[in-house]
PDB file of C-alpha atoms in Angstrom:
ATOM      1  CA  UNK R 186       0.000   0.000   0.000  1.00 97.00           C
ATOM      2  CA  UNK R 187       0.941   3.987  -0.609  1.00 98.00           C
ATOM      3  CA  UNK R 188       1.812   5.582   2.672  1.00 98.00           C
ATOM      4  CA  UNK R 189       0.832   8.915   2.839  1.00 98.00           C
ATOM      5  CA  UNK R 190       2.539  11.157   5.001  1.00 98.00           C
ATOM      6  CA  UNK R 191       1.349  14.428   6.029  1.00 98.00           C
ATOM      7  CA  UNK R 192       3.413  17.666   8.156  1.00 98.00           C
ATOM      8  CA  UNK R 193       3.203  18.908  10.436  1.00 98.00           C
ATOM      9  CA  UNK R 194       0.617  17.217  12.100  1.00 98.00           C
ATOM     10  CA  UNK R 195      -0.107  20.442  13.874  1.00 98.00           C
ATOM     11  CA  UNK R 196       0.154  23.627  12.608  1.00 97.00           C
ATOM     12  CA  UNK R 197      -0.243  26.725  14.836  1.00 97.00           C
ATOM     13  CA  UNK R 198      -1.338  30.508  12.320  1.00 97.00           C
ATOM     14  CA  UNK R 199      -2.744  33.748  12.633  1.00 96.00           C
ATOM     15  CA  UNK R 200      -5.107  34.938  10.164  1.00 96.00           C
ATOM     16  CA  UNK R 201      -3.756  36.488   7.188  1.00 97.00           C
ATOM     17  CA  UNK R 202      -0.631  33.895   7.220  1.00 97.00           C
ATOM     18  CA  UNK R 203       0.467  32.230   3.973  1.00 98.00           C
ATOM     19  CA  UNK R 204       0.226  28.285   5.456  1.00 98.00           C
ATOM     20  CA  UNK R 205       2.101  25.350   3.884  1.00 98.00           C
ATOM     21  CA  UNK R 206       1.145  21.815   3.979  1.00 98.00           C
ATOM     22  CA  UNK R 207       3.411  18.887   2.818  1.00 98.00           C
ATOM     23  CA  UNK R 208       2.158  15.619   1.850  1.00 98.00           C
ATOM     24  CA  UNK R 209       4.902  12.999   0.605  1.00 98.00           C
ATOM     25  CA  UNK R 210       4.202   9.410  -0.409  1.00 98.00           C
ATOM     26  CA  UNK R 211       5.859   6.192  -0.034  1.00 98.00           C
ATOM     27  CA  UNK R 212       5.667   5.742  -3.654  1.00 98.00           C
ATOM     28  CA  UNK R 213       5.097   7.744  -6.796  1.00 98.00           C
ATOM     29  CA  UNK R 214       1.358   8.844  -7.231  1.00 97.00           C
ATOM     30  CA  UNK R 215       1.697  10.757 -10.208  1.00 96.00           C
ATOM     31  CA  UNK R 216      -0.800  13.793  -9.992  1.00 97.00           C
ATOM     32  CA  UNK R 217      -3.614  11.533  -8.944  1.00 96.00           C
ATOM     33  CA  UNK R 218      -3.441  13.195  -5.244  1.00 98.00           C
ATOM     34  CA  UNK R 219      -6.385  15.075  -3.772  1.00 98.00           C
ATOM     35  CA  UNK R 220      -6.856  17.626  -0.419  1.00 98.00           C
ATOM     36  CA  UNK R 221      -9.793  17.534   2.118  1.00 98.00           C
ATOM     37  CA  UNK R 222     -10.712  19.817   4.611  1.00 98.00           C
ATOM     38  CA  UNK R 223     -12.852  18.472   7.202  1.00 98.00           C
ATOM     39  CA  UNK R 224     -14.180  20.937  10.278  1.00 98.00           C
ATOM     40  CA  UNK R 225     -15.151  18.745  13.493  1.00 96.00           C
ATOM     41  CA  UNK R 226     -18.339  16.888  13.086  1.00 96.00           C
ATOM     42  CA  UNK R 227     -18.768  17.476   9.686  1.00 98.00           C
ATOM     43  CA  UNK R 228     -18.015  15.414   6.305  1.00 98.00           C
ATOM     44  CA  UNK R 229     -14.692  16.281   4.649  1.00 98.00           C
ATOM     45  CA  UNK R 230     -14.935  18.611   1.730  1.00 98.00           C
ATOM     46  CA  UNK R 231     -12.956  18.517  -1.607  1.00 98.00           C
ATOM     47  CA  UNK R 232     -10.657  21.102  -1.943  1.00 98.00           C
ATOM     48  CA  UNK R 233      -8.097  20.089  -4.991  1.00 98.00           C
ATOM     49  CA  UNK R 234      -7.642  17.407  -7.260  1.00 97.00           C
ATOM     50  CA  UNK R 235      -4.955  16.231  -9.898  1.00 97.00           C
ATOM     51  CA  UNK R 236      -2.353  17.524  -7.436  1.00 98.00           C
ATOM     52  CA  UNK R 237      -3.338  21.293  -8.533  1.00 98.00           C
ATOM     53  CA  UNK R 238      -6.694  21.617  -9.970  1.00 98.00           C
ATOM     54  CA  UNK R 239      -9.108  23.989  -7.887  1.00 98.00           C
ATOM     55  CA  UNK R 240     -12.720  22.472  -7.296  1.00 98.00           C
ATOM     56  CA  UNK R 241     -15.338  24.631  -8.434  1.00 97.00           C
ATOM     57  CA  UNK R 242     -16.510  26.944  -5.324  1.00 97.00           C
ATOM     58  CA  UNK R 243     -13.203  26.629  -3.096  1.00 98.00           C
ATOM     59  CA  UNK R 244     -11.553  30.258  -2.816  1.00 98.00           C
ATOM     60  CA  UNK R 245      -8.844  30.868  -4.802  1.00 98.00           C
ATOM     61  CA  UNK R 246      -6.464  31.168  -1.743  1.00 98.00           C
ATOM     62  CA  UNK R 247      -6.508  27.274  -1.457  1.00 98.00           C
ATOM     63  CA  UNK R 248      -3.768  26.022  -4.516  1.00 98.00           C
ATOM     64  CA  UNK R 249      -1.712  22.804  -4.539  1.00 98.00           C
ATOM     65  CA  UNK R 250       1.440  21.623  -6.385  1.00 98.00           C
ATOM     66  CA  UNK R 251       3.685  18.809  -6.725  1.00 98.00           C
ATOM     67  CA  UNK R 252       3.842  15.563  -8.539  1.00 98.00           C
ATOM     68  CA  UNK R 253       5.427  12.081  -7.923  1.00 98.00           C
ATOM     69  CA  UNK R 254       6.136  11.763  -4.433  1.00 98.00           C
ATOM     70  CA  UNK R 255       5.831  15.280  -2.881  1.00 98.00           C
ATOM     71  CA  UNK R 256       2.756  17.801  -2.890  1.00 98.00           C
ATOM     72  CA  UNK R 257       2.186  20.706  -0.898  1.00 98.00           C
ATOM     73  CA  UNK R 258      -1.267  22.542   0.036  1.00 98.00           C
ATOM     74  CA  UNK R 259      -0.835  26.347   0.293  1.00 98.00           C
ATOM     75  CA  UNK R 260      -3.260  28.855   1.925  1.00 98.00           C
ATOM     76  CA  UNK R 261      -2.480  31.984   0.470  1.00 98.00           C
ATOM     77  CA  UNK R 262      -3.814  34.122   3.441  1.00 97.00           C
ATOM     78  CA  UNK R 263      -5.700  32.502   6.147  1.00 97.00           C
ATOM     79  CA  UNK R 264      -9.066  33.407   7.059  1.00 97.00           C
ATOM     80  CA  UNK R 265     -11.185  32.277  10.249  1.00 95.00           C
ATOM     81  CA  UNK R 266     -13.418  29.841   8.017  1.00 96.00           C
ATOM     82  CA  UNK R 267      -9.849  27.837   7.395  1.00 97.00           C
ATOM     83  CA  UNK R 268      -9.338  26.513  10.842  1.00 94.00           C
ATOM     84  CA  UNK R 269     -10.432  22.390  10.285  1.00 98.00           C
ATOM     85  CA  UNK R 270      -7.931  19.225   9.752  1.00 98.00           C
ATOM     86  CA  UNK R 271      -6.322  19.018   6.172  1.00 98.00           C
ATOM     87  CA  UNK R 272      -5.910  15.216   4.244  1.00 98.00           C
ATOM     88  CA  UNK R 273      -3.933  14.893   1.304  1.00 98.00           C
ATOM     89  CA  UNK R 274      -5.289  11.465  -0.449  1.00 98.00           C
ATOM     90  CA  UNK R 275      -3.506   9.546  -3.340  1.00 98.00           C
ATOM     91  CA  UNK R 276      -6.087   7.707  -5.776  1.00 97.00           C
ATOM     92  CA  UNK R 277      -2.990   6.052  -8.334  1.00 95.00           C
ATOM     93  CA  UNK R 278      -2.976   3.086  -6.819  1.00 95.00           C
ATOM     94  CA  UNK R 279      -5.757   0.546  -5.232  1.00 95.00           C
ATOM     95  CA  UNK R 280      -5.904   0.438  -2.001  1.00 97.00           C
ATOM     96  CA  UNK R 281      -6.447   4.880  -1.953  1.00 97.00           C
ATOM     97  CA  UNK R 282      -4.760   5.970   1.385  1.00 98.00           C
ATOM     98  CA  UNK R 283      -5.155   9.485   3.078  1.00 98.00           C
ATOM     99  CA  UNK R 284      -2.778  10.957   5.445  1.00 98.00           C
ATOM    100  CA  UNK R 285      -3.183  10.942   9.278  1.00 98.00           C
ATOM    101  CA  UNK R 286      -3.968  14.662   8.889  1.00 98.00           C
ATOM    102  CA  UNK R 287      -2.863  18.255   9.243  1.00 98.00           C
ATOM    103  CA  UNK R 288      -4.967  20.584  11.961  1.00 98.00           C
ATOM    104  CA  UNK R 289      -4.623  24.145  11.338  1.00 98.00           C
ATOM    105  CA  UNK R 290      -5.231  25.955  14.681  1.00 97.00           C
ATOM    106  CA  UNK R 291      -5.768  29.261  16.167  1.00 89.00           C
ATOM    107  CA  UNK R 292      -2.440  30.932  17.407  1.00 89.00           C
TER     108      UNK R 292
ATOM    109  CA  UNK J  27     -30.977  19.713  -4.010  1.00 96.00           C
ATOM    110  CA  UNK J  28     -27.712  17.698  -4.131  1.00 97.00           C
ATOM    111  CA  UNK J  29     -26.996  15.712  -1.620  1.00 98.00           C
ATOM    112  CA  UNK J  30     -26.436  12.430   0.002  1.00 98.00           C
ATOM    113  CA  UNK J  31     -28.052  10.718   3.156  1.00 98.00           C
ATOM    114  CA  UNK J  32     -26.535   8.099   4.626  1.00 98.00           C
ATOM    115  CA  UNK J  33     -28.883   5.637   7.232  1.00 98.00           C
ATOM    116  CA  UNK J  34     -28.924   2.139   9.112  1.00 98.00           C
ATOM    117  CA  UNK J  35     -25.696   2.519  11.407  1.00 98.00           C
ATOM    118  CA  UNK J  36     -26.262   1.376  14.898  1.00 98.00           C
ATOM    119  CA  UNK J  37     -24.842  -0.717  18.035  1.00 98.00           C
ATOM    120  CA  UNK J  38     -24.216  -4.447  16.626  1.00 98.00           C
ATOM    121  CA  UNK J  39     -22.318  -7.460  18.619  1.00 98.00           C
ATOM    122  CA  UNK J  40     -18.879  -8.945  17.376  1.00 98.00           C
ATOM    123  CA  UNK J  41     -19.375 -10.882  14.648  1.00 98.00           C
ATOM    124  CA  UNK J  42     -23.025  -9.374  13.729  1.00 98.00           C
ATOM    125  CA  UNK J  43     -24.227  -7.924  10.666  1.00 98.00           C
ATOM    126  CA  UNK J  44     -25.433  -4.189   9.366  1.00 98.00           C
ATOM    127  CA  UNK J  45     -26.291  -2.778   6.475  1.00 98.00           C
ATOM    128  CA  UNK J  46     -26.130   1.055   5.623  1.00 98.00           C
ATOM    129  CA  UNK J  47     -27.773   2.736   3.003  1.00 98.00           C
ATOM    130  CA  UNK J  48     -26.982   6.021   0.891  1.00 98.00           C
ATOM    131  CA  UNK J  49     -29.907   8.073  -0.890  1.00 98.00           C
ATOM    132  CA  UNK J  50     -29.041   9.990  -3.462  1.00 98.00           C
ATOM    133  CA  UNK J  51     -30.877  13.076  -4.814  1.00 98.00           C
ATOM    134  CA  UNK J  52     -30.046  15.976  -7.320  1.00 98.00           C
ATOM    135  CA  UNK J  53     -27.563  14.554  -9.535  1.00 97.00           C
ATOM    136  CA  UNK J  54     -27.651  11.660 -12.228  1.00 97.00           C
ATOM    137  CA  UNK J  55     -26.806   9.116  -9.740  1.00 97.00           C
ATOM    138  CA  UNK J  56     -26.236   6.220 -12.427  1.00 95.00           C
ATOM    139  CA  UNK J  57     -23.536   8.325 -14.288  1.00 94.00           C
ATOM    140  CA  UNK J  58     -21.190   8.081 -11.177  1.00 95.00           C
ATOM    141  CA  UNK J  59     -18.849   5.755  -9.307  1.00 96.00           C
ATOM    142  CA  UNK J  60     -20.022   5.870  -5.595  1.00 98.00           C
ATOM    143  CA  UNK J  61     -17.761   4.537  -2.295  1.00 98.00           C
ATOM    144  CA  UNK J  62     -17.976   4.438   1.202  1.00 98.00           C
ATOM    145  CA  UNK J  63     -15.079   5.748   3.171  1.00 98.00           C
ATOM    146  CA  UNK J  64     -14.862   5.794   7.135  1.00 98.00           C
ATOM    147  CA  UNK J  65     -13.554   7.288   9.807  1.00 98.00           C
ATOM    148  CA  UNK J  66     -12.969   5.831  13.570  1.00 98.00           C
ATOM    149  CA  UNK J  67     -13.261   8.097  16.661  1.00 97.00           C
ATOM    150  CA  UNK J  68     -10.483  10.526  16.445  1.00 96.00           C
ATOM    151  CA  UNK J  69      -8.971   8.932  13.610  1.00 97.00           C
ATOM    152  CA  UNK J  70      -8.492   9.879  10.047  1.00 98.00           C
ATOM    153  CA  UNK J  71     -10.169   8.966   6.794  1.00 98.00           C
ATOM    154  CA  UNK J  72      -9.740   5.190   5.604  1.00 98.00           C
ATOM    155  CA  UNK J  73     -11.328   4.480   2.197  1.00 98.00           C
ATOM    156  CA  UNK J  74     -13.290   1.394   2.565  1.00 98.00           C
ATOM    157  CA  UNK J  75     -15.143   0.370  -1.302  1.00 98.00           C
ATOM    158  CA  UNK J  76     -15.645   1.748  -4.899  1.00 97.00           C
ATOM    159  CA  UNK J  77     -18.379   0.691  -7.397  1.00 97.00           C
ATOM    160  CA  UNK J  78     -18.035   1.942 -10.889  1.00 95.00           C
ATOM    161  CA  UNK J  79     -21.033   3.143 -12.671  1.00 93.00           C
ATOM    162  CA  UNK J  80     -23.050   0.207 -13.624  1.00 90.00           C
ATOM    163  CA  UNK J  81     -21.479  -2.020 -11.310  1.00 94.00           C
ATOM    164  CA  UNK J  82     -18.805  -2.937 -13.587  1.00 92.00           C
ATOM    165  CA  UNK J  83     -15.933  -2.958 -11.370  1.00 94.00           C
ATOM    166  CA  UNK J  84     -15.983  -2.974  -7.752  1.00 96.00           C
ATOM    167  CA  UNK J  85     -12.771  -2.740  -5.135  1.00 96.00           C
ATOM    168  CA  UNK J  86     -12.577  -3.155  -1.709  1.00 98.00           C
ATOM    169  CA  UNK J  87      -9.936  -2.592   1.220  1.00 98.00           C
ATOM    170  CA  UNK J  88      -8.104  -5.649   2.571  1.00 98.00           C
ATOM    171  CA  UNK J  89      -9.819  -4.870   5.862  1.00 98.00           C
ATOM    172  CA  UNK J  90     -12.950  -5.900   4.992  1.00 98.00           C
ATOM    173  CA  UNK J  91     -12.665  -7.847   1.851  1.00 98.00           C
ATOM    174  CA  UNK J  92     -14.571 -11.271   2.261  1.00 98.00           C
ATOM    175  CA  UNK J  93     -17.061  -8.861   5.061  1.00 98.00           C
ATOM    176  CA  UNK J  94     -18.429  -6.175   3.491  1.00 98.00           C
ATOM    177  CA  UNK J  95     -20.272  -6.199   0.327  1.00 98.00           C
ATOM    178  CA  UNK J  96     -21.044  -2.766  -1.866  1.00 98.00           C
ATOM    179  CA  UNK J  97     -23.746  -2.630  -4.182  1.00 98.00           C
ATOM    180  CA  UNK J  98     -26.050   0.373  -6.167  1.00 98.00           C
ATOM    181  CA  UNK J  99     -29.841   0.328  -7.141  1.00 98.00           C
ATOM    182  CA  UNK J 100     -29.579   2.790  -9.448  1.00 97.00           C
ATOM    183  CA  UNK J 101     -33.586   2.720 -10.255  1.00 97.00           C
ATOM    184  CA  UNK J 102     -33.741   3.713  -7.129  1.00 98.00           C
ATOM    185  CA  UNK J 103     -30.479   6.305  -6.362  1.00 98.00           C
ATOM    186  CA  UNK J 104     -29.200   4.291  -3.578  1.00 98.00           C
ATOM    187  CA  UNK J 105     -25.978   3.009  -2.838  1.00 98.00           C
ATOM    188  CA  UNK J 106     -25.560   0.033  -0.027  1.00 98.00           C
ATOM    189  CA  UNK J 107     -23.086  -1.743   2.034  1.00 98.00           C
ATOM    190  CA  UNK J 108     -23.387  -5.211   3.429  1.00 98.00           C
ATOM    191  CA  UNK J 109     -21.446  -5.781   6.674  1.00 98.00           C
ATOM    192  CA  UNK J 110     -20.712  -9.163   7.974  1.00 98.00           C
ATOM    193  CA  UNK J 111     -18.580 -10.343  10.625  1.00 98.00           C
ATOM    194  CA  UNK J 112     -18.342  -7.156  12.217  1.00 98.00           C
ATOM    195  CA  UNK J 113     -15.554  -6.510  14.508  1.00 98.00           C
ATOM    196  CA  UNK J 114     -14.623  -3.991  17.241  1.00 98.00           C
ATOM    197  CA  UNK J 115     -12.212  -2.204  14.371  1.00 98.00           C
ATOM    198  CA  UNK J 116     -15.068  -1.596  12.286  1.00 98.00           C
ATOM    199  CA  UNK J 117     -16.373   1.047  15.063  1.00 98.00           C
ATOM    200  CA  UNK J 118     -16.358   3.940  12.540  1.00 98.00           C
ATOM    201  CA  UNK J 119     -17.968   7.193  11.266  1.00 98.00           C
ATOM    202  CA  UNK J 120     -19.319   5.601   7.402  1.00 98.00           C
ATOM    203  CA  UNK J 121     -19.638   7.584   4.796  1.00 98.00           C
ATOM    204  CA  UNK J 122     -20.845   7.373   1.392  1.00 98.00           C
ATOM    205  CA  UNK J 123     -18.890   9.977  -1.220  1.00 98.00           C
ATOM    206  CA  UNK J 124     -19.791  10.371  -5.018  1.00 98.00           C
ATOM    207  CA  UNK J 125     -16.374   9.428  -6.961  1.00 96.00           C
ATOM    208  CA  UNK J 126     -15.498  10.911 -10.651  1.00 91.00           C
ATOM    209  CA  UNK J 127     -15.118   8.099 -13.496  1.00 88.00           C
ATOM    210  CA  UNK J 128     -12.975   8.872 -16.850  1.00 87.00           C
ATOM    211  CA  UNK J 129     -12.491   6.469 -19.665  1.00 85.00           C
ATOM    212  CA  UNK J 130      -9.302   6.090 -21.434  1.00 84.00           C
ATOM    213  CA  UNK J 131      -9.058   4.148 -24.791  1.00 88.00           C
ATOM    214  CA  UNK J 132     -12.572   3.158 -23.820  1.00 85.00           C
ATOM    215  CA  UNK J 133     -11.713   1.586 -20.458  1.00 85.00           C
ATOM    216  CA  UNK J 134     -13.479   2.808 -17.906  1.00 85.00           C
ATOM    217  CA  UNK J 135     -11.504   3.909 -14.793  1.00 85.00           C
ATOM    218  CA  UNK J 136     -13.131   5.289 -11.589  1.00 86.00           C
ATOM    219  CA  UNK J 137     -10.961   8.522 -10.148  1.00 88.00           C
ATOM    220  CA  UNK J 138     -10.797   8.465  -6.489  1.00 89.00           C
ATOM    221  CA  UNK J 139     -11.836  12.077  -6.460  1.00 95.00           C
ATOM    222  CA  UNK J 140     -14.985  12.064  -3.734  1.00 97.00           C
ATOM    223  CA  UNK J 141     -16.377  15.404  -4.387  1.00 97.00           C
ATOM    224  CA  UNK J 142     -19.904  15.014  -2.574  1.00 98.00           C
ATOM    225  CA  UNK J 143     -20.393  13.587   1.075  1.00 98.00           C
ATOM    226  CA  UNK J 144     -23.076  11.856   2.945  1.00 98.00           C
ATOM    227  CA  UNK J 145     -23.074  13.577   6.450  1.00 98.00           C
ATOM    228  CA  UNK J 146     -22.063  10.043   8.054  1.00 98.00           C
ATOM    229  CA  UNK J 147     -23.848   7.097   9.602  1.00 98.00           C
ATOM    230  CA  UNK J 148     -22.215   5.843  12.931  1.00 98.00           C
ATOM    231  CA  UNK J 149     -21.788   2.000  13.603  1.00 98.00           C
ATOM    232  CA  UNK J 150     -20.612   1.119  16.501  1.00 98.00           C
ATOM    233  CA  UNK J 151     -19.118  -2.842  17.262  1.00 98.00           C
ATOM    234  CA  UNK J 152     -19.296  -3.790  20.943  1.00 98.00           C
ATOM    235  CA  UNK J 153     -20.576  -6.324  23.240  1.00 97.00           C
TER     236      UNK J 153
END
């Protein structure tokens, strides 16, 4: 299986700060790699696909990059609706893994 | 609207069965793949099965291959799961998620892209 590997774990921002995810897998995943954002309670929500591509109705603050076996989520400037956990997710390769997650907090 | 609303979690013994359910309104239901993808308490997301659009291919985790069983009525807009020999690791948050399908030199491949949620069904495996 793919191991997906997300840091940090726990990120700690202000609003208004450019945030950085990283998501690296145990093997190559092309661009078939998607984000989540899921707030507590609640289903997670698709925020990018094919590694870059914006889903229609996320803000364009949101943008991902990366191929192959290293992606990165970016948050241009963080706003109070952004604070939820973050999954990167490869689809390449049967069995699809997430990442154990990336929670954005309130510093 | 579009949505997705998942039903029939529940308390069930070790080694009891459950089946959830998945209604579907809004969308052309038939023209999508459709999977179920949990989450235990305070865990992260673990896909669990796919179904492709007219039930042409189906995939399953190694966790509950030979257990669970995914099917679609898609008369009806529904998407199931079967769940036998239930086990305490099966205590999860389930939901159902509409998947993207592509076809390339007319094979048809489902995209795990899940880009509409069920709000979740709980199932809970104790005794």
């Amino acid at each position: 299986d793919i191991q997906m590997t997300q840091s940090p774990s726990t990120l700690s921002a202000s609003v208004g700060d450019r945030v950085t995810i990283t998501c690296r897998a145990s093997q190559s995943t092309s661009t078939s790699l998607a984000w989540y954002q899921q707030k507590p309670g609640t289903a997670p929500k698709l925020l990018i696909y094919k590694a870059s591509s914006l889903e229609s109705g996320v803000p364009s603050r949101f943008s991902g990059s990366g191929s192959g076996t290293e992606f990165t989520l970016t948050i241009s400037s963080l706003q109070p609706d952004d604070f939820a956990t973050y999954y990167c997710q490869q689809y390449n390769t049967y069995p699809w893994t997430f990442g154990q997650g990336t929670k954005v907090e309130i510093k | 609207e579009v949505q997705l609303v998942e039903s029939g979690g529940g308390l069930v013994k070790p080694g009891g069965s459950l089946r959830l359910s998945c209604a579907a309104s809004g969308f052309t239901f038939s023209t999508y793949s459709m999977s179920w993808v949990r989450q235990a308490p305070g865990k992260g997301l673990e896909w669990v099965s796919s179904i492709s659009s007219s039930s042409t291919y189906i995939y399953y985790a190694d966790s509950v291959k030979g257990r669970f069983t995914i099917s679609r009525d898609d008369a009806q807009n529904s998407l199931s799961l079967q769940m036998n020999s239930l086990r305490a690791e099966d205590t999860a948050v389930y939901y159902c998620a509409r998947g993207r399908e592509t076809s390339h030199f007319g094979l048809l491949i489902i995209l795990g892209i899940f880009d509409l949620w069920g709000q979740g069904t709980m199932v809970t495996v104790s005794s």
